[in-house]
Structure formats: C-alpha cells, structure tokens
Amino acid sequence: MKKHSKIVLIGMPGSGKSTLGKKSAKQLKFDFYDLDEEIVKEEGMDIPQIFMRKGEGYFRNLETKVLNRLLEKDASFLLSTGGGAPCFNENMELINEKGISVFLDVSVSQILDRLTKDEVEKRPMFQGLDAGEITLKLQNLIADRLGYYERAKIKLSGDDISTEHLISELMSFFRN
C-alpha cells in the first residue's frame, strides 16, 4: 500500500460500511473513523438531533467540514461515511482526490434485513416508516445516489462482502 492510504467506504445506509470498516482497519493495522461518529463528537449531539434542531443543510455542511478535516490527516486510515456523504457539496470529488473510494454495492433486500428496529431509530430518514415504506425509500435513494457511488475507484458487489475481499481488491488496486 501507499505511504498514507486513505480508504473511504461509501454506499447505502445498512450496506455494512461501519462493520466492514472496523474489521478491515484492524487487519490492515489502520486507524478507523466513522464519519457520523466524528460529526457527533464535533457537534455534541446525535445525528437525528442535528437534523431536527439545525436541519439537513447544516448537517451536510458539517459533514463536508469533518470529511475534509479527516482527509487532510497525514496518516493511513479507513473511513466509513454516511450513505449521503458522497452526494453533497462535491464530497465525491474530494474523496476521490484524497483517498481510495470503495463502493459497497449491497441489495435492497440485504439492507432491509440489516435495518433492525434499533438501527431504524438511529437513522432519521427511516424513522416512523414501516417495512414497505422503508423499501420504497431505499429504492428511491439508490436511484438518486447511484451516479455518485458509481464514481468510486473500487466497487464491491454482493450481500456478504468480506474483509478478505476488500483487502484483496485494495491490493489489486495498488498493484495496478
């Protein structure tokens, strides 16, 4: 790998960015950051509160600011973003300029399986929706966001993307 590799996982909510990111960072001996967790630390309130009190525009600008700060670090790390992060404020361009973007392309049915009641409570866009409404919302989000996600340098597809698969693809990317 390069001296300072910044690997940035992107994809839909529930695609496994945080889970895969933590495991992969540990194997690579990289620091791991979760963009949403960094935003919560910065703002002193959770994501649903930020949306409710300050609005999505404020949140998206804060997200870009924190993303920028992380990508300026002079170290190797693996970063898990929120599902919408690449789609606002030219963040996808920033991610690709300063890091190696990896799109985790997971099916809607797999995402639905992963979005338990507790998970839905943490995600403002799904709160108060039933399974059918969540499915429709996910399908609409995919349609809106796919153009951004498809610009990733690496695309991993499937419902069970492993740490080994990610690391293998990263090694192949660096060889080429």
N, CA, C and O atoms as a DFTB+ gen file, in Angstrom:
704 C
 N C O
     1  1       0.835      -1.181       0.000
     2  2       0.000       0.000       0.000
     3  2       0.881       1.246       0.000
     4  3       2.068       1.197       0.322
     5  1       0.262       2.353      -0.370
     6  2       0.980       3.619      -0.397
     7  2       1.310       4.068       1.016
     8  3       0.785       3.536       1.994
     9  1       2.191       5.060       1.106
    10  2       2.634       5.551       2.414
    11  2       1.445       5.960       3.294
    12  3       1.338       5.516       4.437
    13  1       0.571       6.788       2.772
    14  2      -0.599       7.225       3.545
    15  2      -1.855       6.918       2.747
    16  3      -2.332       7.748       1.972
    17  1      -2.384       5.722       2.943
    18  2      -3.589       5.296       2.242
    19  2      -4.818       5.718       3.025
    20  3      -4.964       5.402       4.205
    21  1      -5.692       6.432       2.351
    22  2      -6.958       6.850       2.948
    23  2      -8.054       6.110       2.204
    24  3      -8.405       6.466       1.079
    25  1      -8.587       5.085       2.833
    26  2      -9.607       4.255       2.216
    27  2     -10.961       4.722       2.729
    28  3     -11.188       4.792       3.937
    29  1     -11.859       5.043       1.800
    30  2     -13.148       5.616       2.161
    31  2     -14.269       4.720       1.642
    32  3     -14.437       4.560       0.434
    33  1     -15.037       4.136       2.570
    34  2     -16.151       3.264       2.213
    35  2     -17.410       4.095       2.016
    36  3     -17.780       4.902       2.870
    37  1     -18.064       3.884       0.870
    38  2     -19.315       4.573       0.571
    39  2     -20.367       3.540       0.211
    40  3     -20.045       2.408      -0.150
    41  1     -21.619       3.937       0.313
    42  2     -22.717       3.044      -0.047
    43  2     -23.957       3.389       0.751
    44  3     -23.951       4.298       1.581
    45  1     -24.999       2.662       0.490
    46  2     -26.290       2.912       1.116
    47  2     -26.245       2.681       2.625
    48  3     -25.397       1.940       3.122
    49  1     -27.169       3.325       3.351
    50  2     -27.297       3.015       4.774
    51  2     -27.574       1.516       4.923
    52  3     -28.418       0.962       4.218
    53  1     -26.868       0.873       5.833
    54  2     -27.072      -0.554       6.048
    55  2     -26.278      -1.452       5.115
    56  3     -26.472      -2.668       5.114
    57  1     -25.375      -0.863       4.310
    58  2     -24.592      -1.691       3.381
    59  2     -23.395      -2.350       4.058
    60  3     -22.723      -3.182       3.448
    61  1     -23.120      -1.993       5.303
    62  2     -22.042      -2.645       6.049
    63  2     -20.759      -1.839       6.140
    64  3     -19.712      -2.384       6.488
    65  1     -20.823      -0.558       5.832
    66  2     -19.606       0.268       5.816
    67  2     -18.898       0.287       7.171
    68  3     -17.682       0.106       7.238
    69  1     -19.640       0.501       8.233
    70  2     -19.019       0.584       9.563
    71  2     -18.503      -0.772      10.033
    72  3     -17.384      -0.875      10.535
    73  1     -19.312      -1.803       9.872
    74  2     -18.914      -3.146      10.314
    75  2     -17.683      -3.625       9.551
    76  3     -16.700      -4.051      10.157
    77  1     -17.737      -3.557       8.218
    78  2     -16.615      -3.988       7.383
    79  2     -15.406      -3.084       7.618
    80  3     -14.268      -3.552       7.639
    81  1     -15.658      -1.797       7.792
    82  2     -14.573      -0.844       8.007
    83  2     -13.769      -1.136       9.265
    84  3     -12.538      -1.131       9.239
    85  1     -14.463      -1.387      10.356
    86  2     -13.772      -1.676      11.622
    87  2     -12.922      -2.933      11.506
    88  3     -11.761      -2.944      11.917
    89  1     -13.499      -3.994      10.945
    90  2     -12.772      -5.262      10.819
    91  2     -11.568      -5.121       9.885
    92  3     -10.481      -5.614      10.183
    93  1     -11.771      -4.454       8.772
    94  2     -10.703      -4.299       7.780
    95  2      -9.584      -3.409       8.308
    96  3      -8.406      -3.705       8.102
    97  1      -9.940      -2.333       8.982
    98  2      -8.929      -1.436       9.544
    99  2      -8.062      -2.189      10.547
   100  3      -6.846      -2.005      10.588
   101  1      -8.687      -3.029      11.346
   102  2      -7.941      -3.817      12.332
   103  2      -6.942      -4.734      11.626
   104  3      -5.783      -4.818      12.032
   105  1      -7.386      -5.420      10.570
   106  2      -6.484      -6.318       9.839
   107  2      -5.353      -5.555       9.152
   108  3      -4.219      -6.029       9.089
   109  1      -5.676      -4.372       8.639
   110  2      -4.666      -3.565       7.941
   111  2      -3.767      -2.796       8.911
   112  3      -2.760      -2.210       8.514
   113  1      -4.154      -2.812      10.195
   114  2      -3.459      -2.022      11.225
   115  2      -3.537      -0.523      10.903
   116  3      -2.567       0.220      11.059
   117  1      -4.721      -0.110      10.450
   118  2      -5.030       1.289      10.143
   119  2      -5.937       1.819      11.245
   120  3      -6.632       1.053      11.913
   121  1      -5.925       3.136      11.429
   122  2      -6.939       3.752      12.270
   123  2      -8.275       3.636      11.547
   124  3      -8.326       3.585      10.318
   125  1      -9.355       3.595      12.323
   126  2     -10.700       3.559      11.739
   127  2     -11.466       4.775      12.218
   128  3     -11.433       5.126      13.398
   129  1     -12.154       5.409      11.291
   130  2     -13.042       6.527      11.618
   131  2     -14.403       6.271      11.003
   132  3     -14.514       5.763       9.887
   133  1     -15.430       6.630      11.746
   134  2     -16.795       6.619      11.241
   135  2     -17.199       8.087      11.136
   136  3     -17.235       8.793      12.144
   137  1     -17.501       8.547       9.930
   138  2     -17.785       9.964       9.718
   139  2     -18.924      10.453      10.611
   140  3     -18.835      11.537      11.189
   141  1     -19.990       9.666      10.727
   142  2     -21.102      10.085      11.586
   143  2     -20.673      10.208      13.047
   144  3     -21.087      11.141      13.735
   145  1     -19.844       9.273      13.527
   146  2     -19.362       9.359      14.918
   147  2     -18.503      10.611      15.117
   148  3     -18.569      11.252      16.166
   149  1     -17.706      10.952      14.119
   150  2     -16.863      12.154      14.210
   151  2     -17.729      13.414      14.222
   152  3     -17.407      14.383      14.909
   153  1     -18.821      13.402      13.469
   154  2     -19.753      14.538      13.447
   155  2     -20.414      14.682      14.815
   156  3     -20.556      15.794      15.324
   157  1     -20.816      13.562      15.409
   158  2     -21.445      13.584      16.733
   159  2     -20.476      14.164      17.761
   160  3     -20.865      14.984      18.592
   161  1     -19.203      13.734      17.703
   162  2     -18.187      14.274      18.625
   163  2     -18.042      15.783      18.445
   164  3     -17.980      16.528      19.422
   165  1     -17.988      16.220      17.215
   166  2     -17.796      17.641      16.905
   167  2     -18.974      18.489      17.381
   168  3     -18.794      19.577      17.927
   169  1     -20.172      17.973      17.164
   170  2     -21.377      18.765      17.412
   171  2     -21.938      18.588      18.822
   172  3     -22.677      19.443      19.310
   173  1     -21.588      17.473      19.478
   174  2     -22.087      17.239      20.828
   175  2     -23.537      16.795      20.879
   176  3     -24.179      16.883      21.926
   177  1     -24.055      16.322      19.765
   178  2     -25.413      15.755      19.732
   179  2     -25.476      14.711      18.631
   180  3     -24.678      14.734      17.693
   181  1     -26.445      13.781      18.752
   182  2     -26.514      12.720      17.753
   183  2     -27.116      13.224      16.438
   184  3     -27.672      14.321      16.373
   185  1     -26.994      12.406      15.401
   186  2     -27.403      12.800      14.052
   187  2     -28.896      13.173      13.984
   188  3     -29.231      14.216      13.421
   189  1     -29.803      12.348      14.543
   190  2     -31.214      12.759      14.488
   191  2     -31.467      14.126      15.136
   192  3     -32.289      14.902      14.650
   193  1     -30.750      14.420      16.244
   194  2     -30.908      15.728      16.889
   195  2     -30.402      16.860      15.995
   196  3     -31.026      17.918      15.915
   197  1     -29.278      16.635      15.329
   198  2     -28.739      17.657      14.426
   199  2     -29.757      17.944      13.320
   200  3     -30.035      19.105      13.021
   201  1     -30.312      16.895      12.715
   202  2     -31.317      17.068      11.662
   203  2     -32.521      17.831      12.188
   204  3     -33.012      18.758      11.544
   205  1     -32.994      17.430      13.372
   206  2     -34.207      18.027      13.926
   207  2     -33.989      19.490      14.332
   208  3     -34.825      20.346      14.044
   209  1     -32.877      19.769      14.992
   210  2     -32.641      21.113      15.525
   211  2     -32.067      22.093      14.510
   212  3     -32.385      23.282      14.539
   213  1     -31.210      21.585      13.603
   214  2     -30.482      22.503      12.734
   215  2     -30.741      22.289      11.250
   216  3     -30.374      23.126      10.426
   217  1     -31.378      21.163      10.904
   218  2     -31.751      20.913       9.524
   219  2     -30.699      20.155       8.729
   220  3     -29.537      20.063       9.125
   221  1     -31.140      19.613       7.589
   222  2     -30.241      18.806       6.763
   223  2     -29.132      19.648       6.139
   224  3     -28.000      19.178       6.021
   225  1     -29.431      20.875       5.739
   226  2     -28.405      21.734       5.126
   227  2     -27.233      21.953       6.069
   228  3     -26.074      21.855       5.665
   229  1     -27.536      22.250       7.321
   230  2     -26.492      22.429       8.327
   231  2     -25.681      21.140       8.482
   232  3     -24.450      21.156       8.513
   233  1     -26.418      20.014       8.579
   234  2     -25.748      18.723       8.740
   235  2     -24.807      18.444       7.572
   236  3     -23.666      18.034       7.785
   237  1     -25.269      18.660       6.343
   238  2     -24.446      18.354       5.161
   239  2     -23.198      19.227       5.113
   240  3     -22.136      18.753       4.708
   241  1     -23.299      20.480       5.514
   242  2     -22.115      21.346       5.553
   243  2     -21.138      20.903       6.631
   244  3     -19.925      20.922       6.420
   245  1     -21.661      20.504       7.782
   246  2     -20.823      19.981       8.865
   247  2     -20.147      18.684       8.424
   248  3     -18.968      18.468       8.704
   249  1     -20.889      17.831       7.740
   250  2     -20.361      16.570       7.227
   251  2     -19.168      16.834       6.294
   252  3     -18.141      16.162       6.391
   253  1     -19.308      17.795       5.410
   254  2     -18.223      18.144       4.477
   255  2     -17.009      18.668       5.232
   256  3     -15.873      18.314       4.916
   257  1     -17.252      19.512       6.231
   258  2     -16.159      20.071       7.031
   259  2     -15.377      18.968       7.746
   260  3     -14.146      18.967       7.729
   261  1     -16.086      18.035       8.368
   262  2     -15.432      16.948       9.106
   263  2     -14.728      16.000       8.130
   264  3     -13.621      15.538       8.405
   265  1     -15.365      15.711       6.998
   266  2     -14.754      14.863       5.969
   267  2     -13.441      15.478       5.492
   268  3     -12.425      14.791       5.385
   269  1     -13.472      16.760       5.209
   270  2     -12.270      17.479       4.774
   271  2     -11.153      17.368       5.804
   272  3     -10.003      17.092       5.461
   273  1     -11.500      17.585       7.057
   274  2     -10.504      17.529       8.129
   275  2      -9.875      16.137       8.218
   276  3      -8.660      16.010       8.373
   277  1     -10.700      15.101       8.119
   278  2     -10.173      13.734       8.183
   279  2      -9.262      13.435       6.994
   280  3      -8.197      12.840       7.160
   281  1      -9.673      13.844       5.808
   282  2      -8.888      13.552       4.606
   283  2      -7.574      14.329       4.561
   284  3      -6.694      14.006       3.762
   285  1      -7.431      15.344       5.404
   286  2      -6.179      16.096       5.492
   287  2      -5.164      15.429       6.415
   288  3      -3.999      15.828       6.447
   289  1      -5.596      14.421       7.163
   290  2      -4.688      13.743       8.094
   291  2      -3.501      13.144       7.346
   292  3      -3.639      12.641       6.231
   293  1      -2.360      13.208       7.968
   294  2      -1.132      12.682       7.383
   295  2      -0.884      11.276       7.925
   296  3       0.123      11.013       8.582
   297  1      -1.819      10.388       7.634
   298  2      -1.740       9.017       8.144
   299  2      -2.636       8.118       7.313
   300  3      -3.528       8.588       6.607
   301  1      -2.390       6.820       7.405
   302  2      -3.269       5.854       6.755
   303  2      -4.459       5.585       7.661
   304  3      -4.317       5.489       8.880
   305  1      -5.621       5.468       7.060
   306  2      -6.815       5.141       7.826
   307  2      -7.895       4.599       6.908
   308  3      -7.801       4.685       5.684
   309  1      -8.922       4.039       7.533
   310  2     -10.109       3.589       6.830
   311  2     -11.279       4.378       7.395
   312  3     -11.452       4.462       8.611
   313  1     -12.076       4.954       6.514
   314  2     -13.184       5.824       6.909
   315  2     -14.486       5.268       6.365
   316  3     -14.595       4.952       5.180
   317  1     -15.466       5.153       7.237
   318  2     -16.818       4.793       6.840
   319  2     -17.634       6.074       6.795
   320  3     -17.675       6.818       7.776
   321  1     -18.289       6.342       5.660
   322  2     -19.096       7.557       5.545
   323  2     -20.564       7.238       5.778
   324  3     -20.966       6.075       5.779
   325  1     -21.350       8.272       5.974
   326  2     -22.794       8.122       5.953
   327  2     -23.221       7.916       4.505
   328  3     -22.499       8.303       3.586
   329  1     -24.378       7.314       4.295
   330  2     -24.836       6.997       2.942
   331  2     -24.929       8.194       2.016
   332  3     -24.687       8.065       0.816
   333  1     -25.276       9.359       2.551
   334  2     -25.439      10.544       1.709
   335  2     -24.180      11.363       1.527
   336  3     -24.142      12.254       0.679
   337  1     -23.159      11.084       2.298
   338  2     -21.947      11.920       2.282
   339  2     -21.367      12.167       0.887
   340  3     -21.011      13.306       0.583
   341  1     -21.257      11.149       0.026
   342  2     -20.650      11.392      -1.289
   343  2     -21.511      12.267      -2.211
   344  3     -21.025      12.757      -3.230
   345  1     -22.782      12.461      -1.856
   346  2     -23.757      13.059      -2.772
   347  2     -23.956      14.563      -2.589
   348  3     -24.785      15.155      -3.280
   349  1     -23.226      15.184      -1.686
   350  2     -23.425      16.595      -1.388
   351  2     -22.093      17.345      -1.421
   352  3     -21.033      16.772      -1.170
   353  1     -22.171      18.621      -1.733
   354  2     -21.028      19.547      -1.633
   355  2     -19.764      19.053      -2.339
   356  3     -18.653      19.323      -1.882
   357  1     -19.926      18.348      -3.426
   358  2     -18.782      17.821      -4.186
   359  2     -17.877      16.913      -3.339
   360  3     -16.670      16.837      -3.566
   361  1     -18.479      16.234      -2.368
   362  2     -17.712      15.342      -1.497
   363  2     -17.122      14.157      -2.248
   364  3     -16.035      13.693      -1.904
   365  1     -17.818      13.656      -3.271
   366  2     -17.282      12.502      -4.007
   367  2     -15.979      12.881      -4.698
   368  3     -15.041      12.086      -4.734
   369  1     -15.917      14.084      -5.241
   370  2     -14.685      14.553      -5.877
   371  2     -13.568      14.649      -4.844
   372  3     -12.433      14.251      -5.103
   373  1     -13.899      15.177      -3.682
   374  2     -12.925      15.308      -2.594
   375  2     -12.416      13.934      -2.154
   376  3     -11.214      13.740      -1.970
   377  1     -13.328      12.992      -1.988
   378  2     -12.964      11.632      -1.572
   379  2     -12.020      11.005      -2.595
   380  3     -11.003      10.417      -2.227
   381  1     -12.354      11.130      -3.874
   382  2     -11.521      10.526      -4.917
   383  2     -10.185      11.238      -5.097
   384  3      -9.196      10.619      -5.490
   385  1     -10.157      12.517      -4.814
   386  2      -8.906      13.270      -4.928
   387  2      -7.928      12.892      -3.816
   388  3      -6.725      12.787      -4.052
   389  1      -8.442      12.692      -2.618
   390  2      -7.569      12.490      -1.460
   391  2      -7.542      11.056      -0.943
   392  3      -6.763      10.738      -0.043
   393  1      -8.388      10.181      -1.506
   394  2      -8.453       8.833      -0.974
   395  2      -8.804       7.804      -2.026
   396  3      -8.897       8.105      -3.216
   397  1      -8.995       6.591      -1.563
   398  2      -9.407       5.480      -2.410
   399  2     -10.837       5.147      -2.008
   400  3     -11.086       4.607      -0.930
   401  1     -11.763       5.475      -2.884
   402  2     -13.176       5.240      -2.591
   403  2     -13.545       3.799      -2.930
   404  3     -13.122       3.254      -3.950
   405  1     -14.340       3.201      -2.053
   406  2     -14.808       1.832      -2.243
   407  2     -16.323       1.829      -2.054
   408  3     -16.825       2.122      -0.968
   409  1     -17.042       1.495      -3.125
   410  2     -18.497       1.422      -3.094
   411  2     -18.926       0.015      -2.708
   412  3     -18.620      -0.948      -3.411
   413  1     -19.636      -0.105      -1.588
   414  2     -20.203      -1.380      -1.160
   415  2     -21.613      -1.467      -1.735
   416  3     -22.549      -0.851      -1.225
   417  1     -21.742      -2.237      -2.795
   418  2     -22.993      -2.372      -3.535
   419  2     -23.742      -3.597      -3.019
   420  3     -23.442      -4.729      -3.400
   421  1     -24.711      -3.357      -2.156
   422  2     -25.454      -4.417      -1.480
   423  2     -26.923      -4.304      -1.886
   424  3     -27.428      -3.196      -2.068
   425  1     -27.613      -5.433      -2.030
   426  2     -29.012      -5.430      -2.466
   427  2     -29.939      -4.792      -1.431
   428  3     -29.645      -4.770      -0.236
   429  1     -31.068      -4.275      -1.924
   430  2     -32.080      -3.684      -1.047
   431  2     -32.580      -4.722      -0.040
   432  3     -32.799      -4.392       1.125
   433  1     -32.761      -5.964      -0.470
   434  2     -33.271      -6.995       0.454
   435  2     -32.283      -7.233       1.600
   436  3     -32.697      -7.428       2.743
   437  1     -30.985      -7.219       1.301
   438  2     -29.979      -7.404       2.352
   439  2     -29.966      -6.203       3.301
   440  3     -29.859      -6.370       4.516
   441  1     -30.072      -5.011       2.753
   442  2     -30.108      -3.804       3.585
   443  2     -31.317      -3.859       4.518
   444  3     -31.205      -3.548       5.704
   445  1     -32.462      -4.253       3.985
   446  2     -33.674      -4.368       4.812
   447  2     -33.472      -5.354       5.954
   448  3     -33.900      -5.102       7.081
   449  1     -32.820      -6.477       5.664
   450  2     -32.544      -7.470       6.712
   451  2     -31.673      -6.872       7.817
   452  3     -31.824      -7.211       8.991
   453  1     -30.770      -5.987       7.432
   454  2     -29.842      -5.408       8.413
   455  2     -30.454      -4.264       9.216
   456  3     -29.994      -3.960      10.317
   457  1     -31.480      -3.636       8.675
   458  2     -32.078      -2.493       9.359
   459  2     -33.082      -2.958      10.401
   460  3     -34.291      -2.955      10.168
   461  1     -32.567      -3.353      11.540
   462  2     -33.426      -3.760      12.650
   463  2     -34.101      -2.521      13.228
   464  3     -33.771      -1.397      12.850
   465  1     -35.027      -2.723      14.126
   466  2     -35.736      -1.601      14.755
   467  2     -34.752      -0.620      15.388
   468  3     -34.914       0.592      15.246
   469  1     -33.736      -1.128      16.083
   470  2     -32.747      -0.247      16.716
   471  2     -32.001       0.571      15.680
   472  3     -31.733       1.755      15.889
   473  1     -31.665      -0.059      14.563
   474  2     -30.951       0.641      13.502
   475  2     -31.820       1.750      12.906
   476  3     -31.329       2.847      12.637
   477  1     -33.098       1.469      12.702
   478  2     -34.009       2.456      12.125
   479  2     -34.080       3.690      13.017
   480  3     -34.141       4.816      12.523
   481  1     -34.072       3.476      14.335
   482  2     -34.151       4.603      15.274
   483  2     -32.958       5.556      15.143
   484  3     -33.089       6.751      15.408
   485  1     -31.802       5.036      14.738
   486  2     -30.589       5.852      14.599
   487  2     -30.538       6.604      13.270
   488  3     -29.681       7.465      13.071
   489  1     -31.453       6.280      12.369
   490  2     -31.406       6.830      11.014
   491  2     -32.638       7.695      10.774
   492  3     -33.737       7.179      10.569
   493  1     -32.450       9.019      10.801
   494  2     -33.594       9.942      10.702
   495  2     -34.501       9.681       9.496
   496  3     -35.718       9.830       9.600
   497  1     -33.934       9.301       8.375
   498  2     -34.743       9.151       7.164
   499  2     -35.703       7.969       7.219
   500  3     -36.651       7.916       6.435
   501  1     -35.478       7.014       8.131
   502  2     -36.331       5.833       8.198
   503  2     -37.271       5.829       9.404
   504  3     -38.110       4.937       9.532
   505  1     -37.137       6.806      10.275
   506  2     -37.946       6.806      11.488
   507  2     -39.429       6.944      11.150
   508  3     -39.821       7.768      10.323
   509  1     -40.238       6.124      11.806
   510  2     -41.678       6.184      11.631
   511  2     -42.190       5.485      10.377
   512  3     -43.386       5.532      10.091
   513  1     -41.307       4.840       9.630
   514  2     -41.721       4.161       8.404
   515  2     -41.871       2.663       8.642
   516  3     -41.138       2.075       9.437
   517  1     -42.837       2.046       7.937
   518  2     -42.961       0.590       8.017
   519  2     -42.050      -0.040       6.959
   520  3     -41.412       0.672       6.185
   521  1     -41.991      -1.369       6.928
   522  2     -41.060      -2.074       6.036
   523  2     -41.286      -1.718       4.566
   524  3     -40.324      -1.551       3.815
   525  1     -42.529      -1.602       4.159
   526  2     -42.832      -1.250       2.766
   527  2     -42.348       0.151       2.423
   528  3     -41.784       0.385       1.354
   529  1     -42.577       1.076       3.344
   530  2     -42.134       2.463       3.132
   531  2     -40.611       2.561       3.127
   532  3     -40.033       3.340       2.369
   533  1     -39.966       1.764       3.979
   534  2     -38.502       1.753       4.007
   535  2     -37.964       1.205       2.689
   536  3     -36.993       1.733       2.147
   537  1     -38.586       0.152       2.174
   538  2     -38.169      -0.418       0.890
   539  2     -38.260       0.634      -0.213
   540  3     -37.321       0.808      -0.990
   541  1     -39.390       1.331      -0.279
   542  2     -39.589       2.366      -1.294
   543  2     -38.566       3.490      -1.130
   544  3     -37.994       3.974      -2.106
   545  1     -38.350       3.890       0.109
   546  2     -37.366       4.952       0.392
   547  2     -35.973       4.508      -0.069
   548  3     -35.255       5.287      -0.696
   549  1     -35.587       3.267       0.234
   550  2     -34.287       2.748      -0.192
   551  2     -34.163       2.732      -1.717
   552  3     -33.132       3.121      -2.264
   553  1     -35.208       2.285      -2.391
   554  2     -35.169       2.239      -3.852
   555  2     -35.008       3.636      -4.440
   556  3     -34.261       3.825      -5.400
   557  1     -35.701       4.606      -3.871
   558  2     -35.578       5.991      -4.336
   559  2     -34.183       6.551      -4.052
   560  3     -33.603       7.247      -4.886
   561  1     -33.653       6.241      -2.868
   562  2     -32.310       6.703      -2.512
   563  2     -31.257       6.122      -3.455
   564  3     -30.353       6.826      -3.904
   565  1     -31.386       4.833      -3.745
   566  2     -30.433       4.196      -4.656
   567  2     -30.483       4.895      -6.015
   568  3     -29.444       5.201      -6.600
   569  1     -31.681       5.141      -6.504
   570  2     -31.825       5.816      -7.800
   571  2     -31.145       7.195      -7.770
   572  3     -30.483       7.584      -8.733
   573  1     -31.312       7.925      -6.667
   574  2     -30.715       9.263      -6.540
   575  2     -29.199       9.228      -6.371
   576  3     -28.496      10.103      -6.876
   577  1     -28.699       8.226      -5.668
   578  2     -27.292       8.228      -5.255
   579  2     -26.358       7.387      -6.127
   580  3     -25.141       7.568      -6.078
   581  1     -26.902       6.492      -6.907
   582  2     -26.075       5.553      -7.658
   583  2     -25.048       6.257      -8.549
   584  3     -23.917       5.788      -8.676
   585  1     -25.426       7.361      -9.155
   586  2     -24.493       8.105     -10.001
   587  2     -23.251       8.553      -9.244
   588  3     -22.160       8.587      -9.814
   589  1     -23.401       8.895      -7.977
   590  2     -22.255       9.279      -7.139
   591  2     -21.443       8.036      -6.769
   592  3     -20.221       8.008      -6.913
   593  1     -22.150       7.012      -6.288
   594  2     -21.481       5.792      -5.848
   595  2     -20.680       5.137      -6.974
   596  3     -19.599       4.594      -6.748
   597  1     -21.227       5.195      -8.185
   598  2     -20.572       4.548      -9.328
   599  2     -19.231       5.201      -9.687
   600  3     -18.455       4.627     -10.452
   601  1     -18.955       6.369      -9.158
   602  2     -17.673       7.035      -9.432
   603  2     -16.557       6.554      -8.514
   604  3     -15.431       7.047      -8.587
   605  1     -16.868       5.599      -7.656
   606  2     -15.855       5.050      -6.747
   607  2     -14.752       4.369      -7.543
   608  3     -14.984       3.851      -8.636
   609  1     -13.563       4.376      -6.986
   610  2     -12.408       3.745      -7.635
   611  2     -12.508       2.221      -7.603
   612  3     -12.008       1.537      -8.496
   613  1     -13.164       1.696      -6.555
   614  2     -13.349       0.250      -6.405
   615  2     -14.827       0.008      -6.103
   616  3     -15.433       0.725      -5.308
   617  1     -15.398      -1.009      -6.747
   618  2     -16.789      -1.380      -6.471
   619  2     -16.816      -2.842      -6.035
   620  3     -16.331      -3.723      -6.745
   621  1     -17.388      -3.087      -4.864
   622  2     -17.564      -4.453      -4.363
   623  2     -19.063      -4.735      -4.314
   624  3     -19.814      -4.027      -3.643
   625  1     -19.488      -5.767      -5.024
   626  2     -20.910      -6.110      -5.075
   627  2     -21.169      -7.440      -4.394
   628  3     -20.337      -8.347      -4.423
   629  1     -22.334      -7.536      -3.782
   630  2     -22.747      -8.783      -3.144
   631  2     -23.312      -8.517      -1.774
   632  3     -23.135      -7.435      -1.215
   633  1     -23.994      -9.508      -1.233
   634  2     -24.642      -9.332       0.061
   635  2     -23.779      -9.762       1.237
   636  3     -24.175      -9.598       2.391
   637  1     -22.609     -10.309       0.955
   638  2     -21.740     -10.753       2.031
   639  2     -20.290     -10.399       1.685
   640  3     -19.461     -11.280       1.454
   641  1     -20.004      -9.102       1.654
   642  2     -18.660      -8.636       1.298
   643  2     -17.762      -8.833       2.513
   644  3     -18.040      -8.313       3.593
   645  1     -16.694      -9.582       2.326
   646  2     -15.817      -9.914       3.446
   647  2     -14.626      -8.964       3.532
   648  3     -14.293      -8.255       2.582
   649  1     -14.007      -8.978       4.693
   650  2     -12.773      -8.232       4.908
   651  2     -11.712      -8.687       3.910
   652  3     -10.995      -7.871       3.332
   653  1     -11.624      -9.996       3.720
   654  2     -10.625     -10.547       2.799
   655  2     -10.853     -10.041       1.376
   656  3      -9.903      -9.715       0.664
   657  1     -12.124      -9.978       0.970
   658  2     -12.466      -9.490      -0.370
   659  2     -12.037      -8.027      -0.522
   660  3     -11.431      -7.653      -1.527
   661  1     -12.355      -7.208       0.478
   662  2     -11.972      -5.789       0.435
   663  2     -10.460      -5.642       0.352
   664  3      -9.956      -4.903      -0.493
   665  1      -9.742      -6.328       1.211
   666  2      -8.282      -6.199       1.239
   667  2      -7.671      -6.697      -0.070
   668  3      -6.726      -6.096      -0.581
   669  1      -8.197      -7.778      -0.606
   670  2      -7.722      -8.304      -1.879
   671  2      -7.923      -7.279      -3.002
   672  3      -7.031      -7.078      -3.826
   673  1      -9.073      -6.643      -3.032
   674  2      -9.345      -5.624      -4.057
   675  2      -8.437      -4.403      -3.885
   676  3      -7.992      -3.811      -4.868
   677  1      -8.171      -4.036      -2.645
   678  2      -7.260      -2.901      -2.385
   679  2      -5.847      -3.232      -2.864
   680  3      -5.188      -2.399      -3.488
   681  1      -5.384      -4.446      -2.573
   682  2      -4.047      -4.857      -3.010
   683  2      -3.945      -4.841      -4.542
   684  3      -2.949      -4.395      -5.111
   685  1      -4.984      -5.329      -5.177
   686  2      -5.026      -5.330      -6.644
   687  2      -5.020      -3.897      -7.181
   688  3      -4.340      -3.596      -8.161
   689  1      -5.781      -3.024      -6.531
   690  2      -5.832      -1.612      -6.933
   691  2      -4.437      -0.981      -6.860
   692  3      -4.022      -0.275      -7.779
   693  1      -3.723      -1.238      -5.769
   694  2      -2.395      -0.634      -5.587
   695  2      -1.365      -1.215      -6.541
   696  3      -0.426      -0.522      -6.934
   697  1      -1.529      -2.490      -6.921
   698  2      -0.608      -3.094      -7.891
   699  2      -0.752      -2.464      -9.267
   700  3       0.232      -2.314      -9.990
   701  1      -1.978      -2.095      -9.630
   702  2      -2.249      -1.542     -10.961
   703  2      -2.017      -0.092     -10.972
   704  3      -2.192       0.554     -12.006
